[in-house]
PDB file of C-alpha atoms and ligand atoms in Angstrom:
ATOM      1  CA  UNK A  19     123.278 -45.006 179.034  1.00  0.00           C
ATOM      2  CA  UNK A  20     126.189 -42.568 179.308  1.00  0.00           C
ATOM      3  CA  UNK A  21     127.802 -44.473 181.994  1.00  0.00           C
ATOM      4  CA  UNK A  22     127.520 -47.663 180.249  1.00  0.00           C
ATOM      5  CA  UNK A  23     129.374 -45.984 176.885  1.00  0.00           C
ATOM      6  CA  UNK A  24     132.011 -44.290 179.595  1.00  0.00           C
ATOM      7  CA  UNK A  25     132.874 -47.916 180.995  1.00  0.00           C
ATOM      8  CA  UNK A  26     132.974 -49.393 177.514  1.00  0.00           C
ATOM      9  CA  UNK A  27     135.202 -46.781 176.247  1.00  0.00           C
ATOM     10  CA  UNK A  28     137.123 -47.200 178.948  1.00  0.00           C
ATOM     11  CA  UNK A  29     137.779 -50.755 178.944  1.00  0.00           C
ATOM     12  CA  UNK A  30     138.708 -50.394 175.390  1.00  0.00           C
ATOM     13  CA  UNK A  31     141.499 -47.479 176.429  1.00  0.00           C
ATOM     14  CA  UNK A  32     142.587 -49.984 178.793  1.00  0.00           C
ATOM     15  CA  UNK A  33     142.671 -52.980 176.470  1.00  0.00           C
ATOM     16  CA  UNK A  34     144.558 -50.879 173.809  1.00  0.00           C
ATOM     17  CA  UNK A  35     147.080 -49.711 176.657  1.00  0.00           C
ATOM     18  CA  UNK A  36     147.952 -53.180 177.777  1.00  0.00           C
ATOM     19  CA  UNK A  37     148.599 -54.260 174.195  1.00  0.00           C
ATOM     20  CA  UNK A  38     150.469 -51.084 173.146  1.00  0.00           C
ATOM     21  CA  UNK A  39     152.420 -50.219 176.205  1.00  0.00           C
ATOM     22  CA  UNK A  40     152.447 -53.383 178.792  1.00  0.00           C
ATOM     23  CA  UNK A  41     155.453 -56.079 179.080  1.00  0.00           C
ATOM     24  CA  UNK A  42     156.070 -58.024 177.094  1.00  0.00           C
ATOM     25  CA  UNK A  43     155.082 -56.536 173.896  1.00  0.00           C
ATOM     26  CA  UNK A  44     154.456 -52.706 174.699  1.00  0.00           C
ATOM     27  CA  UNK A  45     156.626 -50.568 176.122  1.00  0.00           C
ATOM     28  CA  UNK A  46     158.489 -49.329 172.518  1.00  0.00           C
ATOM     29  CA  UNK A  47     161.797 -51.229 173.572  1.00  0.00           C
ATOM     30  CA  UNK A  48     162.247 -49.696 176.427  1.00  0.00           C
ATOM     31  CA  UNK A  49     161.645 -52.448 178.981  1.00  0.00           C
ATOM     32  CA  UNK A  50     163.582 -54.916 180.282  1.00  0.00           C
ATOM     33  CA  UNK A  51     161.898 -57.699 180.816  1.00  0.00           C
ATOM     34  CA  UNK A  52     164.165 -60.799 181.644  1.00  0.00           C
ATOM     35  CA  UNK A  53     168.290 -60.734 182.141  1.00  0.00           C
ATOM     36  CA  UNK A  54     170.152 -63.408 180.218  1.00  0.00           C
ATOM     37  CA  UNK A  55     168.690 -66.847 179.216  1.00  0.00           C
ATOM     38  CA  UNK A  56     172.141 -68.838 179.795  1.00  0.00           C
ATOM     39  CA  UNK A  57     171.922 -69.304 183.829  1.00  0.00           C
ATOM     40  CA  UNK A  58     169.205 -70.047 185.547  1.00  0.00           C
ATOM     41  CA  UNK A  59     168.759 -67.051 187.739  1.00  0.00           C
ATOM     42  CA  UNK A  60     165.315 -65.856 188.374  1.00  0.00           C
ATOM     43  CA  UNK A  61     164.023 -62.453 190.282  1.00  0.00           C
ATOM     44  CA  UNK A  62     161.049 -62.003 192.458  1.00  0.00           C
ATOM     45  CA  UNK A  63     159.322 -58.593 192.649  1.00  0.00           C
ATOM     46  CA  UNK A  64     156.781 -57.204 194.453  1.00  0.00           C
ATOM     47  CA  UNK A  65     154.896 -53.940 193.093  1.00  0.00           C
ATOM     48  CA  UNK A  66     152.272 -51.530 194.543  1.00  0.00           C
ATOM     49  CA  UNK A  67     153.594 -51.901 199.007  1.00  0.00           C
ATOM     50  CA  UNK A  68     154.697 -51.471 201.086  1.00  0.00           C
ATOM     51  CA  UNK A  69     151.978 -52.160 203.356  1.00  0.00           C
ATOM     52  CA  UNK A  70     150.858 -53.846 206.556  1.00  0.00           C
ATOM     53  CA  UNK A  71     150.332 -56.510 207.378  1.00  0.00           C
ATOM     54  CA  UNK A  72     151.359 -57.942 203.686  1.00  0.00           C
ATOM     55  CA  UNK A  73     155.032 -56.560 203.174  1.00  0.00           C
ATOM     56  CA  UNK A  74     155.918 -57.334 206.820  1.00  0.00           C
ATOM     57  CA  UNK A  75     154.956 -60.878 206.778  1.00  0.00           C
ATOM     58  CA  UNK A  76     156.433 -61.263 203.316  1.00  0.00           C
ATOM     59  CA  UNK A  77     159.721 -60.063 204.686  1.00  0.00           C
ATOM     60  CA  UNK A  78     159.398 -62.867 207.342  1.00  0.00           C
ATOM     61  CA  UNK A  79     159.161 -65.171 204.958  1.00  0.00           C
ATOM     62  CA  UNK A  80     162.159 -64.172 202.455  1.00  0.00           C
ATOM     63  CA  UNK A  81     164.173 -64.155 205.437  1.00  0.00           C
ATOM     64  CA  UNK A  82     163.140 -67.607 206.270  1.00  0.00           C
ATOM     65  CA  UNK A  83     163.751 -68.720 203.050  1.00  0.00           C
ATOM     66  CA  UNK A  84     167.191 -66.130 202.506  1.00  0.00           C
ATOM     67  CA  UNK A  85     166.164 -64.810 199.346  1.00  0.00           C
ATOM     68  CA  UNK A  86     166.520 -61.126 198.326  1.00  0.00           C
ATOM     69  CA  UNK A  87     163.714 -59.439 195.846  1.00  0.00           C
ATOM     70  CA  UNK A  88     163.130 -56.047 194.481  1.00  0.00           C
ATOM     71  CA  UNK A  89     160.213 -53.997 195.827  1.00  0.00           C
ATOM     72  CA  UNK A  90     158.768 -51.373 193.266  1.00  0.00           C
ATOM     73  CA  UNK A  91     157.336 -49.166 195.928  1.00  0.00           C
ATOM     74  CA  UNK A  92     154.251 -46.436 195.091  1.00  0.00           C
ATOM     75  CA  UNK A  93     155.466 -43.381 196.628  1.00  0.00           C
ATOM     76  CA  UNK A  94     152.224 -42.796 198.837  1.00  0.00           C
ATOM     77  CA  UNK A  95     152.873 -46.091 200.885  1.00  0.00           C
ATOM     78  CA  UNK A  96     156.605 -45.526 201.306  1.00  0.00           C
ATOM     79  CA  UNK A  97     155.568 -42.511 202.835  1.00  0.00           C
ATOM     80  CA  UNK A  98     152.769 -44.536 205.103  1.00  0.00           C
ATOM     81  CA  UNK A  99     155.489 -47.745 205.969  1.00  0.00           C
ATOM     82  CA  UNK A 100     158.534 -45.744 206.149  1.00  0.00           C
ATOM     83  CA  UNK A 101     159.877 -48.433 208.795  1.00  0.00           C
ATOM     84  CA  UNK A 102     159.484 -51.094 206.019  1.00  0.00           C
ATOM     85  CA  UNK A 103     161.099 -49.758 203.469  1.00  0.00           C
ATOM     86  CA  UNK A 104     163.958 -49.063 206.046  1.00  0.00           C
ATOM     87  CA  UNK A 105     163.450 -52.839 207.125  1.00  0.00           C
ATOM     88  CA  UNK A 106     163.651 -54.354 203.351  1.00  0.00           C
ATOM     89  CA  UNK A 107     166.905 -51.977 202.642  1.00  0.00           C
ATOM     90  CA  UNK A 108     168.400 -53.340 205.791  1.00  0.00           C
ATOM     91  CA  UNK A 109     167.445 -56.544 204.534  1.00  0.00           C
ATOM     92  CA  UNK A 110     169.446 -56.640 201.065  1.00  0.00           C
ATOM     93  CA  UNK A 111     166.410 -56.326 199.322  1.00  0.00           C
ATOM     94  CA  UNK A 112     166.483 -54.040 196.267  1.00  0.00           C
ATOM     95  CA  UNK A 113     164.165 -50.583 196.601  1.00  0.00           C
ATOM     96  CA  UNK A 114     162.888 -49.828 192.944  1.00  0.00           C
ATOM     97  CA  UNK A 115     160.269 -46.833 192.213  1.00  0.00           C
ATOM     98  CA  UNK A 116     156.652 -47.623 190.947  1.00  0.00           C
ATOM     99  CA  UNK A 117     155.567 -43.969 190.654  1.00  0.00           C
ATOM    100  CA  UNK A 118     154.723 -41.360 193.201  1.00  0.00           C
ATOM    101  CA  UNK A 119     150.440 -42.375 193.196  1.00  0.00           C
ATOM    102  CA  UNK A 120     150.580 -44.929 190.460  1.00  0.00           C
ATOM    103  CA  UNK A 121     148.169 -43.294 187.895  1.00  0.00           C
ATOM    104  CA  UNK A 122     147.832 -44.555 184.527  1.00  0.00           C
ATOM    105  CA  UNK A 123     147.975 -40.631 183.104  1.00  0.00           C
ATOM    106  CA  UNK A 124     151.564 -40.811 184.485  1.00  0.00           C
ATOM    107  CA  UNK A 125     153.342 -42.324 181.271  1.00  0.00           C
ATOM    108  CA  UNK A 126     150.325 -40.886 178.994  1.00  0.00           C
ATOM    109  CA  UNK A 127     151.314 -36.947 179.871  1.00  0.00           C
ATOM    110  CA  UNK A 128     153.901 -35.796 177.522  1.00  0.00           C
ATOM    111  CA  UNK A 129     154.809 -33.383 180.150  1.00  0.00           C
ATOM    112  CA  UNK A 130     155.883 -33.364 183.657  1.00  0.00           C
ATOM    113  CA  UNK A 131     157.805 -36.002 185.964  1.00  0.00           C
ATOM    114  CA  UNK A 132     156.856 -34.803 189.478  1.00  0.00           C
ATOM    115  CA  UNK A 133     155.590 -38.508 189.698  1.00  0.00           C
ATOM    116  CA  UNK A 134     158.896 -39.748 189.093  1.00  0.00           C
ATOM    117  CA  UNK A 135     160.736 -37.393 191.207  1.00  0.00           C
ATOM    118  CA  UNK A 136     158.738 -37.265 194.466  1.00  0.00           C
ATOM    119  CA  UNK A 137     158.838 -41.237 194.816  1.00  0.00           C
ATOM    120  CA  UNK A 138     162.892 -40.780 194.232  1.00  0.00           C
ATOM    121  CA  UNK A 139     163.068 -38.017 196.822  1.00  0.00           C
ATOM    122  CA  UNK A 140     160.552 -40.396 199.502  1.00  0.00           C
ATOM    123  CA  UNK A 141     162.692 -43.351 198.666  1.00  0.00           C
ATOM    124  CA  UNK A 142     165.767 -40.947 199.114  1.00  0.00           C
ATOM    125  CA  UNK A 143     164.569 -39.533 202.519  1.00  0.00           C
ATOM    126  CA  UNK A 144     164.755 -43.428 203.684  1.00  0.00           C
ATOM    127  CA  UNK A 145     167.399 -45.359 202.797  1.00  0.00           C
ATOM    128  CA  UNK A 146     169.771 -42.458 201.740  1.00  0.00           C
ATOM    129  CA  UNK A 147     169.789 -43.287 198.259  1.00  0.00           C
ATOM    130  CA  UNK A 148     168.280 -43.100 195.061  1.00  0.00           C
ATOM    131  CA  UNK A 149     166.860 -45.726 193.185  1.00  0.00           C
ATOM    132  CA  UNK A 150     167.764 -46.611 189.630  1.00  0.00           C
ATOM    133  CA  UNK A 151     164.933 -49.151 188.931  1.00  0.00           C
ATOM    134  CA  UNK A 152     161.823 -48.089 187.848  1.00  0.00           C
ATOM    135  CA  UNK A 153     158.682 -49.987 186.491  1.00  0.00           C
ATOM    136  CA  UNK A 154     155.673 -47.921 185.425  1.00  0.00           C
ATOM    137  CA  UNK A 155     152.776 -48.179 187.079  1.00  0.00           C
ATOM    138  CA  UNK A 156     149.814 -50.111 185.180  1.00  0.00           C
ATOM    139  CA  UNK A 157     152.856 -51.558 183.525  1.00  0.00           C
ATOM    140  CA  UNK A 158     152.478 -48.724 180.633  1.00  0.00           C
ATOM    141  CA  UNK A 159     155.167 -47.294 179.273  1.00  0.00           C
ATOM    142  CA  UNK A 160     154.860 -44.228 175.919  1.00  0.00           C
ATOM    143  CA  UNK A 161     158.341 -43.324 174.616  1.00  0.00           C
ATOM    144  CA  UNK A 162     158.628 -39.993 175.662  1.00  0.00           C
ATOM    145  CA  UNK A 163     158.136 -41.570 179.305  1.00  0.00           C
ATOM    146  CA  UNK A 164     160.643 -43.982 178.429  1.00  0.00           C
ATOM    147  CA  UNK A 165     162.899 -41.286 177.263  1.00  0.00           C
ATOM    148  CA  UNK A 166     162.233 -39.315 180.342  1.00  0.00           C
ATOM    149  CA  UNK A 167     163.095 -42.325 182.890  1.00  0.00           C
ATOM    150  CA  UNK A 168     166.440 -43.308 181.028  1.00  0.00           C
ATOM    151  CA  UNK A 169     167.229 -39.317 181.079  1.00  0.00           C
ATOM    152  CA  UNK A 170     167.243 -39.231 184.876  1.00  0.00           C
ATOM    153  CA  UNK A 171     169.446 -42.530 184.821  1.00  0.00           C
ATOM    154  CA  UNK A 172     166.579 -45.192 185.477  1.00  0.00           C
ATOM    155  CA  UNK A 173     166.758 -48.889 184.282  1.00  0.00           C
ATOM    156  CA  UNK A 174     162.897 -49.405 183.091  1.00  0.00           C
ATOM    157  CA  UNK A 175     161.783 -52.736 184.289  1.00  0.00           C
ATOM    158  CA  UNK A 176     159.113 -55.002 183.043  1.00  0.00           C
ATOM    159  CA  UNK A 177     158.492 -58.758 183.818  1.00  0.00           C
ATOM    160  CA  UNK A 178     158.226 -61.728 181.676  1.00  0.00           C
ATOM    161  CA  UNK A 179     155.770 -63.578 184.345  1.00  0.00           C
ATOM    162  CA  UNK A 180     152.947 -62.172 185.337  1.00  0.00           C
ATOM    163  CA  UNK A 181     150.764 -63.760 188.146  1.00  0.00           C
ATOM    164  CA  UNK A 182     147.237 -63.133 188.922  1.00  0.00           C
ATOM    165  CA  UNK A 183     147.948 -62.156 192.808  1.00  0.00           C
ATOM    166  CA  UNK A 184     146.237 -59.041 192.144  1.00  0.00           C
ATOM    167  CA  UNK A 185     142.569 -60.441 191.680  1.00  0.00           C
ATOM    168  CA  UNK A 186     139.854 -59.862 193.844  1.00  0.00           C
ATOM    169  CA  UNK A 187     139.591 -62.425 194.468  1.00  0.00           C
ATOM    170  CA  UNK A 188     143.301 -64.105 194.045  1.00  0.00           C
ATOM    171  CA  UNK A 189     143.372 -67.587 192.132  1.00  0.00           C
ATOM    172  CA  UNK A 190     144.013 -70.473 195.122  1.00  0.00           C
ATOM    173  CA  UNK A 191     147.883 -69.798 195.989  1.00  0.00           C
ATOM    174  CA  UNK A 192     148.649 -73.236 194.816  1.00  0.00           C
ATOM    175  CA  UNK A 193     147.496 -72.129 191.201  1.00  0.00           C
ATOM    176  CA  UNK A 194     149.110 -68.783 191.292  1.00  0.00           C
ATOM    177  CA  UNK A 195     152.631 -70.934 192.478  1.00  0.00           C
ATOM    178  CA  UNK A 196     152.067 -74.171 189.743  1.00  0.00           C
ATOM    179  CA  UNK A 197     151.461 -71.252 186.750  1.00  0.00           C
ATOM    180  CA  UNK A 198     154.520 -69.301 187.569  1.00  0.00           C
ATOM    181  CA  UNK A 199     156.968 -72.580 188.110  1.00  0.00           C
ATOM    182  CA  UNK A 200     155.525 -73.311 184.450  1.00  0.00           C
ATOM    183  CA  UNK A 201     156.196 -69.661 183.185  1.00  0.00           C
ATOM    184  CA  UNK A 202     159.749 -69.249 184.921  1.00  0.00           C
ATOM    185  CA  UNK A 203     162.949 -69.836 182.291  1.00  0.00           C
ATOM    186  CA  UNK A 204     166.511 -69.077 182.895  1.00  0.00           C
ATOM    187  CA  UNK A 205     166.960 -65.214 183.643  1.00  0.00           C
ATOM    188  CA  UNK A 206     163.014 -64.299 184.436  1.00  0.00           C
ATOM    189  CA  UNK A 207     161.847 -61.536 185.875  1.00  0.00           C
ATOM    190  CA  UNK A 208     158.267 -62.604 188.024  1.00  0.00           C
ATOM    191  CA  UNK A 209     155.609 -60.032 189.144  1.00  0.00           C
ATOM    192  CA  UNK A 210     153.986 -60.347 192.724  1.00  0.00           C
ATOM    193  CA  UNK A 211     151.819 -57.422 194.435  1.00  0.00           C
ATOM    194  CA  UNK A 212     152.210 -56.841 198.442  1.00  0.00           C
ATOM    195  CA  UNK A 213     150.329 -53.561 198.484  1.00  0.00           C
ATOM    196  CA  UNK A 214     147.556 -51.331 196.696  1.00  0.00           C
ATOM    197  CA  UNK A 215     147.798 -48.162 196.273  1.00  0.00           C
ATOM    198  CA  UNK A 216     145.073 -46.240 198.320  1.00  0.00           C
ATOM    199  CA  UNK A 217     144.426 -49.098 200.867  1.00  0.00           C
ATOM    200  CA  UNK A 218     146.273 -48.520 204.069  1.00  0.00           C
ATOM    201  CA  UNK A 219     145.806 -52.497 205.453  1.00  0.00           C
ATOM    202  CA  UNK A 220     146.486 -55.142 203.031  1.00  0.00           C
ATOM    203  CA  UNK A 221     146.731 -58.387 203.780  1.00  0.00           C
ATOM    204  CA  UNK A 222     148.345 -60.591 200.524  1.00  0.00           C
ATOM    205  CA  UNK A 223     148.016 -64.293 201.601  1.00  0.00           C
ATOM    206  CA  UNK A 224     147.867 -65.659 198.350  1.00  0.00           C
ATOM    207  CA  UNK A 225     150.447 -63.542 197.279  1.00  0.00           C
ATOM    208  CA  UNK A 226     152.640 -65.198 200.232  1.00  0.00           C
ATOM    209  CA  UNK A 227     151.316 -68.594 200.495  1.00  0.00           C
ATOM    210  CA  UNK A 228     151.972 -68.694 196.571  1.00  0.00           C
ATOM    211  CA  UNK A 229     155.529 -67.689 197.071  1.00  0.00           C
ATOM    212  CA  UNK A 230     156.378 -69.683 199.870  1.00  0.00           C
ATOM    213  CA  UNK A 231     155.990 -72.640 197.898  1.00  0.00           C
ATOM    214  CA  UNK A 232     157.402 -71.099 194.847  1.00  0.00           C
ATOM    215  CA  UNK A 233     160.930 -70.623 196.222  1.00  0.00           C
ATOM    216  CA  UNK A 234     161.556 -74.155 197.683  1.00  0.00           C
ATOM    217  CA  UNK A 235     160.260 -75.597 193.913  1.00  0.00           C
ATOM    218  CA  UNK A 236     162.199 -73.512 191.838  1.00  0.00           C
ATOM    219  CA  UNK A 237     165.025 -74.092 193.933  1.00  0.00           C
ATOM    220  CA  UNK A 238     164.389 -77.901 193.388  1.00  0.00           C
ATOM    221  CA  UNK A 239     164.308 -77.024 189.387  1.00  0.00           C
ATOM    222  CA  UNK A 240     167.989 -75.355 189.698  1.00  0.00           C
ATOM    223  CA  UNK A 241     166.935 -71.679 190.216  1.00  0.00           C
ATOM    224  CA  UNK A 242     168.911 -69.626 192.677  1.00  0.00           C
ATOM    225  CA  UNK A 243     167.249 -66.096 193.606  1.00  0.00           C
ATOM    226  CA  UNK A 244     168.421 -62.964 192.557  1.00  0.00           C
ATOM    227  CA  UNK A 245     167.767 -59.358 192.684  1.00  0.00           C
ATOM    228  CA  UNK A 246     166.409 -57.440 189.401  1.00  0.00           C
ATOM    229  CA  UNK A 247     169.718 -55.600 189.921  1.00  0.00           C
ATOM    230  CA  UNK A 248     171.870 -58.469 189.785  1.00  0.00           C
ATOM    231  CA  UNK A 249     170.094 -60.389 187.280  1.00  0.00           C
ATOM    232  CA  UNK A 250     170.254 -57.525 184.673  1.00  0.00           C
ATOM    233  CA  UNK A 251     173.679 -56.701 185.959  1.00  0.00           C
ATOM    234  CA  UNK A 252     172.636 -52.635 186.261  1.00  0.00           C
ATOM    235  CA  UNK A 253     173.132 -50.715 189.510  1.00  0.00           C
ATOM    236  CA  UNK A 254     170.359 -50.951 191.952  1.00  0.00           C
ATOM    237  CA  UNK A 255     171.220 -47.249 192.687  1.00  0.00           C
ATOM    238  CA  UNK A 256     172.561 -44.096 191.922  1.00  0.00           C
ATOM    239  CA  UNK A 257     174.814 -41.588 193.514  1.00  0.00           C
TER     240      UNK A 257
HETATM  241 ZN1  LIG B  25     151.422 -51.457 190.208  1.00  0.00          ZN
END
């Protein structure tokens, strides 16, 4: 009985925190969730990796297909897949942070940022920078974590398309591809996965299928791919 009254309340907590504090409403103004609506620019993401074999094949592909994306890397993995991070950077893709173990209680705390700073400082140990670009994980964002992020210089990024790649299982790649052609305007921002958090293999084939046909359509439609960096014209990182 207790369990079932511990899941309940918890899927309320969690329905209340996607409302309150998830793109595109939540987030108390914080988020930016799309860069300007006159040219049609669009960015790919890719939260929660990197991991093997998703994020390596996935770079494959955008090198195939010459686009650049921004990765919002967890922290734990970048310290598992050092060599991809390294790879993507090398690539022109855009390293963002996604939190050090992507916890929920990360924006709820009113105190501490050790989950901002150690995924800056294992980002920083890589590619020799820090990054500026930040999206919470879970997507939730309170003020004072908002307020904390834009202290230490961070652009807080949210999306304005939101696939279902993240299922278990995914939606058929086709659907997860039609949905987001449909969703995409001039200036969006779209949300992929190529990771989990505490899963050291993950393989993303939707995920990659989906935007392997997504590039060549949108393309057709008069989209040319940019990163989050460029499309919200903010630096990508900081000194
Ligand atoms: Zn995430």
């Amino acid at each position: 009985m207790q369990a079932v009254l511990k899941r309940a309340a918890r899927a309320t907590v969690d329905r209340v925190g996607d409302e309150l504090l998830r793109p595109p409403r939540g987030g108390f103004g914080y988020f930016k969730n799309h860069g300007p609506r006159t040219e049609r620019a669009v960015a790919l993401t890719f939260d929660d990796g990197p991991s093997r074999p998703a994020t390596e094949e996935l770079l494959a592909r955008l090198k195939e297909l010459a686009v650049p994306a921004t990765f919002f890397c967890v922290g734990l993995n970048v310290e598992k897949n050092p060599d991809l991070v390294a790879r993507a950077h090398e690539a022109g893709h855009v390293i963002a942070s996604h939190s050090m173990d992507h916890r929920r209680a990360c924006a709820l705390s009113p105190f501490g940022e050790a989950h901002i700073a150690d995924s800056e400082r294992a980002i920083e140990r890589i590619i020799g920078k820090r990054p500026a670009l930040y999206r919470p994980p879970w997507g939730w964002l309170t003020p004072w974590e908002g307020k904390r992020l834009t202290r230490r210089g961070y652009t807080v990024v949210g999306w304005d398309v939101f696939t279902l790649d993240w299922q278990t299982p995914p939606p058929p790649f086709t659907e997860i591809a039609a949905s987001a052609r449909r969703e995409v305007q001039p200036g969006s921002i779209v949300l992929f996965h190529d990771g989990r958090t505490f899963q050291d293999r993950w393989e993303a084939p939707a995920t990659i299928e989906a935007v392997t046909s997504l590039i060549p359509a949108l393309r057709n439609d008069g989209y040319r791919f940019v990163t989050v960096a460029e499309l919200l014209r903010v630096p990508a990182y900081r000194a």
